[in-house]
mmCIF file of C-alpha atoms in Angstrom:
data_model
loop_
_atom_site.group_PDB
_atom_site.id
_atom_site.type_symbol
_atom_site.label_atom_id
_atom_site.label_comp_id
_atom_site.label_asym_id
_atom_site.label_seq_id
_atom_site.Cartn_x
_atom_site.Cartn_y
_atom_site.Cartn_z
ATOM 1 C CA UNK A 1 64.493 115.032 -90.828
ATOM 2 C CA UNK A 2 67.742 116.323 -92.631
ATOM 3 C CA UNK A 3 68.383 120.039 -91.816
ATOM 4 C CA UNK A 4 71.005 122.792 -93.228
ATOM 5 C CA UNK A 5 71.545 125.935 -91.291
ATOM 6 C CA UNK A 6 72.246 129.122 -92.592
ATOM 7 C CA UNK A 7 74.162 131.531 -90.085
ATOM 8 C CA UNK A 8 74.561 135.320 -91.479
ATOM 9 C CA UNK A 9 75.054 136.815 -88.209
ATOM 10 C CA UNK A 10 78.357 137.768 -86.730
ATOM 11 C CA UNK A 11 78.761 136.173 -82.761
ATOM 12 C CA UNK A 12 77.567 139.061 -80.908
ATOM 13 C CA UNK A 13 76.422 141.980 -83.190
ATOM 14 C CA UNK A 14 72.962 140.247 -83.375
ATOM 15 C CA UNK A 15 71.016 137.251 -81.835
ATOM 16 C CA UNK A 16 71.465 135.174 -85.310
ATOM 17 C CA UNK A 17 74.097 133.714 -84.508
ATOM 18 C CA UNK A 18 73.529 132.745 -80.784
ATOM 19 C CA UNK A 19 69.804 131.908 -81.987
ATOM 20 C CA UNK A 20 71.360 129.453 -84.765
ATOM 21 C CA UNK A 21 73.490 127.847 -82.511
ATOM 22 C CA UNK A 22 70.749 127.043 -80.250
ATOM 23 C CA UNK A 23 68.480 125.530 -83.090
ATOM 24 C CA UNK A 24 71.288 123.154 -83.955
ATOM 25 C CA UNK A 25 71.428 121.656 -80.589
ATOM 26 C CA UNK A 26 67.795 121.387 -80.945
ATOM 27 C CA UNK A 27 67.503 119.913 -83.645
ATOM 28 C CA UNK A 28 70.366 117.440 -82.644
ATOM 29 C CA UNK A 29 68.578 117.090 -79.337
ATOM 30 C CA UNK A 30 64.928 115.804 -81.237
ATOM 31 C CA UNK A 31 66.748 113.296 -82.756
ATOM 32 C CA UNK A 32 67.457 115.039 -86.345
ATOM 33 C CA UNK A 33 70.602 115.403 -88.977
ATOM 34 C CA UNK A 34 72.268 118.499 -89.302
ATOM 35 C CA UNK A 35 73.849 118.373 -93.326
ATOM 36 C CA UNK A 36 76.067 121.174 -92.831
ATOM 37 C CA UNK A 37 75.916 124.802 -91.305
ATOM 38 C CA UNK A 38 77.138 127.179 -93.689
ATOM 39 C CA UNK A 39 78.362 130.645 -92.266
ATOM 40 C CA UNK A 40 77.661 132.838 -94.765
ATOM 41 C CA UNK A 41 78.529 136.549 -95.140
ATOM 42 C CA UNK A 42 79.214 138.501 -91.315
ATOM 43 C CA UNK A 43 78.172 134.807 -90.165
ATOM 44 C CA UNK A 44 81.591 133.901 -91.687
ATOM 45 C CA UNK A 45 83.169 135.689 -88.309
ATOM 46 C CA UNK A 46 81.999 132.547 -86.337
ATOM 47 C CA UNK A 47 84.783 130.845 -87.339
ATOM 48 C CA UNK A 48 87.502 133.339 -85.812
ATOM 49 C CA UNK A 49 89.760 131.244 -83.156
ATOM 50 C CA UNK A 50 90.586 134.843 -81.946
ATOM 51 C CA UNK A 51 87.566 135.706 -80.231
ATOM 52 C CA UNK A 52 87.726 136.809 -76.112
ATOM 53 C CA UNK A 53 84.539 137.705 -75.081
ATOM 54 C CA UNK A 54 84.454 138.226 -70.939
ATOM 55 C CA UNK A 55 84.161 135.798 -68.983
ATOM 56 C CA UNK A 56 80.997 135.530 -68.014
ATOM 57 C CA UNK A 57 79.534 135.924 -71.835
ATOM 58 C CA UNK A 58 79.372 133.197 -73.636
ATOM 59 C CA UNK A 59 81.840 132.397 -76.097
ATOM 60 C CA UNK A 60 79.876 131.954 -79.649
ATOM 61 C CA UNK A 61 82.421 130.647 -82.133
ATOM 62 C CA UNK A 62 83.879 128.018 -79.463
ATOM 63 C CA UNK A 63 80.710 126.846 -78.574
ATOM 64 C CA UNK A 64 80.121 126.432 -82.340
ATOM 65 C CA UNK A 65 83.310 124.880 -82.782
ATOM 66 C CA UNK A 66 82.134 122.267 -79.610
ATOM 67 C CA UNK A 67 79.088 121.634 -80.963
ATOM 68 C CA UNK A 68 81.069 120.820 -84.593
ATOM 69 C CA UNK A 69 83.433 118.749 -83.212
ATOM 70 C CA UNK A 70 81.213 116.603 -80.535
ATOM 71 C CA UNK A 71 78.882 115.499 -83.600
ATOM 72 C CA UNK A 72 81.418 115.983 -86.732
ATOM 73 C CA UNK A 73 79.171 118.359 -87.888
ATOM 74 C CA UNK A 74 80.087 119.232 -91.486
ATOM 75 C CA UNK A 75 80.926 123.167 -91.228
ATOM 76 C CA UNK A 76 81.648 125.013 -93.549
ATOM 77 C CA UNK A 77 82.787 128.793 -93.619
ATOM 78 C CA UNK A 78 81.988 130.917 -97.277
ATOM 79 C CA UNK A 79 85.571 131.323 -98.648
ATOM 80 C CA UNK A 80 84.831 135.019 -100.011
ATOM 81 C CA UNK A 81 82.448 136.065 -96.786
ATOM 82 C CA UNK A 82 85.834 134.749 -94.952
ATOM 83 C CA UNK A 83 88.382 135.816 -97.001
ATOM 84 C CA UNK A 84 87.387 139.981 -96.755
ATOM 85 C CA UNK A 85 87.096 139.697 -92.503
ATOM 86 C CA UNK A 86 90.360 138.314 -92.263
ATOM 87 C CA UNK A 87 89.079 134.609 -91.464
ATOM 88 C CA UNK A 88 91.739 132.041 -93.001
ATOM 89 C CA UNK A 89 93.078 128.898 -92.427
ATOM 90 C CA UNK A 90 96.429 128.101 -93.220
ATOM 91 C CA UNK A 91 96.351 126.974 -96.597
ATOM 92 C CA UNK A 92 94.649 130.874 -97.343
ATOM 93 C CA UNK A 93 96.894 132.309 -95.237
ATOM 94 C CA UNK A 94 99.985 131.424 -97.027
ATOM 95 C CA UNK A 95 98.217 131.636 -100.302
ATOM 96 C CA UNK A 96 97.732 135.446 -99.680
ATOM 97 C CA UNK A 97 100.848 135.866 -97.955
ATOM 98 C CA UNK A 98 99.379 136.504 -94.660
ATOM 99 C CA UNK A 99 101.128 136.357 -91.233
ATOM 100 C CA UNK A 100 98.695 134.464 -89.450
ATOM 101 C CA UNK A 101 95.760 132.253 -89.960
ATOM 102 C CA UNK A 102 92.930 132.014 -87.695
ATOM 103 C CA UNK A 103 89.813 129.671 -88.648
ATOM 104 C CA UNK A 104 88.832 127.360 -85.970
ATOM 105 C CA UNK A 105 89.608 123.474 -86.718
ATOM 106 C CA UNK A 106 86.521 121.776 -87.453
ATOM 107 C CA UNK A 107 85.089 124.623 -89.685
ATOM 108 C CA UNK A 108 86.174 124.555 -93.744
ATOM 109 C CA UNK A 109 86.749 126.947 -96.022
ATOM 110 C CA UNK A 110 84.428 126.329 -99.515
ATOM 111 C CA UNK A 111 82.146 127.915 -101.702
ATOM 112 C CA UNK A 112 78.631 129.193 -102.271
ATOM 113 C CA UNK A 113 78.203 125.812 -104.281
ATOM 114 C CA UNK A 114 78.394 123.737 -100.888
ATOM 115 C CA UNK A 115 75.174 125.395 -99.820
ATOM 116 C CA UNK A 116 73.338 124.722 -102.758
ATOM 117 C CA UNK A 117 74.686 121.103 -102.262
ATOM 118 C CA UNK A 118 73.177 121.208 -99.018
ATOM 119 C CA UNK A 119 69.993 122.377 -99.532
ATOM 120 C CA UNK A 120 69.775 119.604 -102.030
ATOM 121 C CA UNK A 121 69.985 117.371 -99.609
ATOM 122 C CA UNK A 122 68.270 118.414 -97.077
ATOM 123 C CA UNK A 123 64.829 118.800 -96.222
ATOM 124 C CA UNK A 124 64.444 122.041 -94.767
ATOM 125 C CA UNK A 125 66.967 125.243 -94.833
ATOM 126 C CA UNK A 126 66.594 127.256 -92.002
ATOM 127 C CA UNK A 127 69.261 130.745 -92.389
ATOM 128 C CA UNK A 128 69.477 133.067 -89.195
ATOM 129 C CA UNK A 129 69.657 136.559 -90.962
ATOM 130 C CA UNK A 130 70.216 139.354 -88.522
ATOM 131 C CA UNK B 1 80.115 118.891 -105.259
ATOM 132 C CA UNK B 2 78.542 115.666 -103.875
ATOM 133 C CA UNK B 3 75.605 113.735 -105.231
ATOM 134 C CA UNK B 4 72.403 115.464 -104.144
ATOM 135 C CA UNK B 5 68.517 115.063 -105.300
ATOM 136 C CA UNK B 6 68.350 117.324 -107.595
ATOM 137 C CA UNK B 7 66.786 119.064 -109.441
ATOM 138 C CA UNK B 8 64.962 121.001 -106.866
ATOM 139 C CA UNK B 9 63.161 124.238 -107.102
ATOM 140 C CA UNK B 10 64.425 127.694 -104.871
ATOM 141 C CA UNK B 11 62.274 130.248 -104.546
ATOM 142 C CA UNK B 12 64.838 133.387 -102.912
ATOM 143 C CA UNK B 13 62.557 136.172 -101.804
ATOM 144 C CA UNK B 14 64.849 139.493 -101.970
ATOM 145 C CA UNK B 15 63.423 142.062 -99.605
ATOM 146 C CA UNK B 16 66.475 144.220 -98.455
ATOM 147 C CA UNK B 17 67.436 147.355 -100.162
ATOM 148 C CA UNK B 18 70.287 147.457 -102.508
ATOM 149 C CA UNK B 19 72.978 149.093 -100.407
ATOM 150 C CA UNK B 20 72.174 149.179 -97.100
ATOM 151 C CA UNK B 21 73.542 145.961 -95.951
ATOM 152 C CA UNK B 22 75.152 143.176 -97.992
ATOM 153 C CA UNK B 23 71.845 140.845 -98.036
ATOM 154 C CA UNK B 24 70.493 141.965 -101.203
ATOM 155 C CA UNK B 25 73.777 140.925 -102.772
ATOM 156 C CA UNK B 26 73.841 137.666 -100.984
ATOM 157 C CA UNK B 27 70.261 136.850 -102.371
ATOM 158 C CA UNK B 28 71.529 137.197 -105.705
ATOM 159 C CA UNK B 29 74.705 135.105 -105.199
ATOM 160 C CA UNK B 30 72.173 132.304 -104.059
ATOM 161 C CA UNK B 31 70.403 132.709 -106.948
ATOM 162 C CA UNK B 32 72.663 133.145 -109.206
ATOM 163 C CA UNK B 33 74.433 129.386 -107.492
ATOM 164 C CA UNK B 34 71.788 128.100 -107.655
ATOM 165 C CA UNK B 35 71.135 128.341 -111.027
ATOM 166 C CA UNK B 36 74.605 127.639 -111.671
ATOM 167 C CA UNK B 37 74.367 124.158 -110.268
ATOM 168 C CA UNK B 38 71.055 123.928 -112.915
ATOM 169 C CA UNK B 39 68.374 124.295 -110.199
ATOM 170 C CA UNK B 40 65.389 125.187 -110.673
ATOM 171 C CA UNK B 41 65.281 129.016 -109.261
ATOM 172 C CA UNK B 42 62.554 132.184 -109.085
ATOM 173 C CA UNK B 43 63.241 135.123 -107.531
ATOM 174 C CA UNK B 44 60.941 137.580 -105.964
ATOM 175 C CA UNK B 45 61.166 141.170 -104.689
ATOM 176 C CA UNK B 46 59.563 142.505 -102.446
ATOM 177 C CA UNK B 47 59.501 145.286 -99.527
ATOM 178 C CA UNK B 48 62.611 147.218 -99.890
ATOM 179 C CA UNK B 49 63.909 144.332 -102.216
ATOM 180 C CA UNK B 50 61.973 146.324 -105.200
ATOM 181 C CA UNK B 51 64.731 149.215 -105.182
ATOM 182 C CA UNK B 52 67.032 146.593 -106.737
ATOM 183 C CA UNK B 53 65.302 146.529 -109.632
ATOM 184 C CA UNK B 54 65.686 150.530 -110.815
ATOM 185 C CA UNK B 55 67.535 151.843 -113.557
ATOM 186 C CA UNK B 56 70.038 154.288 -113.428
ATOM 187 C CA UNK B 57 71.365 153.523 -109.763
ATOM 188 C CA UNK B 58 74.802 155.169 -110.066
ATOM 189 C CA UNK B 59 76.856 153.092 -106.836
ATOM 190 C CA UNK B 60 79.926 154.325 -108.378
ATOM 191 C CA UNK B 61 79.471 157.139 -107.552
ATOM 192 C CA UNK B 62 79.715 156.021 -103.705
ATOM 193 C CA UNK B 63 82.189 153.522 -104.654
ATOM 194 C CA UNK B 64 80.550 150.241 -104.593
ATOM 195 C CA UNK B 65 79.373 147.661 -107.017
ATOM 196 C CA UNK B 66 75.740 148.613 -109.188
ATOM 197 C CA UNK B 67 73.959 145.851 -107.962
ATOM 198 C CA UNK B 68 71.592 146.067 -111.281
ATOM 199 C CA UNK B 69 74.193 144.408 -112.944
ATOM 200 C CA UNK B 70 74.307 141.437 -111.262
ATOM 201 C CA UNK B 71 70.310 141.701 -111.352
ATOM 202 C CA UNK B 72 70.800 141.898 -115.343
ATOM 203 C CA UNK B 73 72.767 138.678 -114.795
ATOM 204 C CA UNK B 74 70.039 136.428 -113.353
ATOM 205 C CA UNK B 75 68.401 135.768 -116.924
ATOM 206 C CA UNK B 76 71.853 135.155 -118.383
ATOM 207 C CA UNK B 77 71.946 132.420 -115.982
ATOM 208 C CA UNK B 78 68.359 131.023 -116.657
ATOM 209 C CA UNK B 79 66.747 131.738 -113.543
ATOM 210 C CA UNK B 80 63.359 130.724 -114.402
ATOM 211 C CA UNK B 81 61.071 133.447 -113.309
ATOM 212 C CA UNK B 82 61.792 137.082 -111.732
ATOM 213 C CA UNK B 83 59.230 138.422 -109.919
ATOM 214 C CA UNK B 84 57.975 141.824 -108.388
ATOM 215 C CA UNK B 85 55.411 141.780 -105.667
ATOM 216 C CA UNK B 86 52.566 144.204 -106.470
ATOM 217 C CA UNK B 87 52.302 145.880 -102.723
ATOM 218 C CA UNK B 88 55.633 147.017 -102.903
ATOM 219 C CA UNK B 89 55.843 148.554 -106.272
ATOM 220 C CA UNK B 90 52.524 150.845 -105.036
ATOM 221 C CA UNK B 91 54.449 151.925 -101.728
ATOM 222 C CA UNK B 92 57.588 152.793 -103.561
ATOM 223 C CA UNK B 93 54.811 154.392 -106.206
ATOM 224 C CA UNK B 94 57.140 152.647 -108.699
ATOM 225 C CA UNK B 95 56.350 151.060 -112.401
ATOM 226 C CA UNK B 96 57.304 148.189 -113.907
ATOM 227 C CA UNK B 97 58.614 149.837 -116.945
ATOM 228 C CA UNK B 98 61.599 151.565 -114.655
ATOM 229 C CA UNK B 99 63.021 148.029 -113.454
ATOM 230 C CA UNK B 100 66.184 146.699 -115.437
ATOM 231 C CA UNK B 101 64.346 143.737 -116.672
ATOM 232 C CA UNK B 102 60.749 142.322 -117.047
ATOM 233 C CA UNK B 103 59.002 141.221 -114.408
ATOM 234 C CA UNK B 104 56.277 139.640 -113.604
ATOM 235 C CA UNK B 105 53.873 141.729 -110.974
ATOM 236 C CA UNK B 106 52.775 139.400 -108.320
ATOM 237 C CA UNK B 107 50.358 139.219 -105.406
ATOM 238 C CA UNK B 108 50.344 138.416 -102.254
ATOM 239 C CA UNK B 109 48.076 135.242 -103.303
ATOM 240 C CA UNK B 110 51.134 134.367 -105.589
ATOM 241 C CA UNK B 111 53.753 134.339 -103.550
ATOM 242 C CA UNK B 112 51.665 131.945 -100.660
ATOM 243 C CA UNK B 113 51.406 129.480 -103.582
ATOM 244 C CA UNK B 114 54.987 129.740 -104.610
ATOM 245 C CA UNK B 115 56.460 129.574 -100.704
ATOM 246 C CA UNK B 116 54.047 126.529 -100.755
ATOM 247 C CA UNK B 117 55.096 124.754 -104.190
ATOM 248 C CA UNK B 118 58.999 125.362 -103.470
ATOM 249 C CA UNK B 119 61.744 122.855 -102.203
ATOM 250 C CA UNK B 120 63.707 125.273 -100.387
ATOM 251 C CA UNK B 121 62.509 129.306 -99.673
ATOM 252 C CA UNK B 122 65.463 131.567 -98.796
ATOM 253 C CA UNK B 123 64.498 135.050 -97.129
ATOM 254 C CA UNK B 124 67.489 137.640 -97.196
#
């Protein structure tokens, strides 16, 4: 079965996130297609390269960005959700003039339309809202 | 966009109040996508999600977007049916007639068979 997974939660300020990212290795694991995670909204923090939880927590976004890059998951961060938490990649990061850029490689930057895209092709949409 | 099987019908059930978190907003947005990219979409409100709907909500006064607007918006973009389930416009002791738009009142019943009829269901 084809799958799309919506994540709204930010890493640690609910179980959303944590929750979503141990659905997709489930599903993965029973033998299904992921057709893209979409991090929509807070969920959009997931794809900060800047995150240092302690060391004996787990570390959300990088497990996200291992479980991304082991499968070539297509990933794909909400450009405005993004955009207003300081999330960019390089190309946004010069485009607004910023000093730094900080989205993890393996996630994209896109729009609201790439979700819609995914839901049409996939069977079910499961989002993680906190 | 890639090529996807589409049409395909949305139902987005809007349950959280207008400004107390940005998930009412992001319902819309779906919506509102997903009607852009000519899918087939209904909307329904219910819990909180009915405070959406009122007239005169004055967020600029607290300096945020009127969320009604975009609410005003969803028939501009054809989304094909808005809906209002009945439970929640008794708790809220609300009526139809103060919502920004028509709606059509909806039961419990109703909104089984359209969670059951749709492609995709998005809760926010």
């Amino acid at each position: 079965m084809k799958f799309s997974i919506v994540i709204h939660g930010a890493p640690w300020s609910s179980n959303a996130s944590h929750s979503a990212l141990r659905y997709a290795e489930a599903v993965l694991e029973c033998g299904h297609e992921i057709v893209r995670l979409f991090f929509y909204q807070d969920g959009a923090s997931n794809g900060s390269s800047l995150c240092v939880p302690p060391q004996d927590e787990i570390n959300i976004p990088e497990q996200w960005q291992v479980l991304i890059n082991k499968h070539g998951i297509d990933a794909v961060v909400c450009a405005a959700s993004a955009l207003k938490r300081g999330i960019l990649d390089e190309a946004e990061a010069d485009r607004y003039e910023k000093n730094a850029h900080n989205l993890l490689p393996g996630f994209a930057v896109s729009g609201l339309g790439q979700l819609i895209d995914a839901a049409g092709q996939s069977d079910r949409v499961v989002s993680f809202v906190q | 966009m890639s090529q996807s099987k589409s049409p395909r019908s949305y139902l987005i059930i809007a349950r959280s109040s207008p400004y107390g978190s940005q998930q009412a907003r992001a319902a819309l947005d779906i919506a509102l996508a997903a009607a852009a990219f000519e899918q087939a979409v209904s909307i329904v409100f219910m819990d909180a999600g009915v405070l959406q709907l009122l007239k005169n909500q004055q967020a600029d006064a607290a300096g945020i977007k009127n969320i009604s607007k975009v609410i005003t918006a969803l028939e501009l973009y054809e989304v094909n049916s808005i809906m209002v389930h009945q439970e929640a416009v008794d708790k809220y002791d609300l009526d139809p007639s103060q919502f920004v738009l028509a709606v059509d009142v909806v039961t419990s019943e109703d909104i089984k068979t359209l969670i059951a009829g749709a492609d995709q269901v998005m809760v926010l």
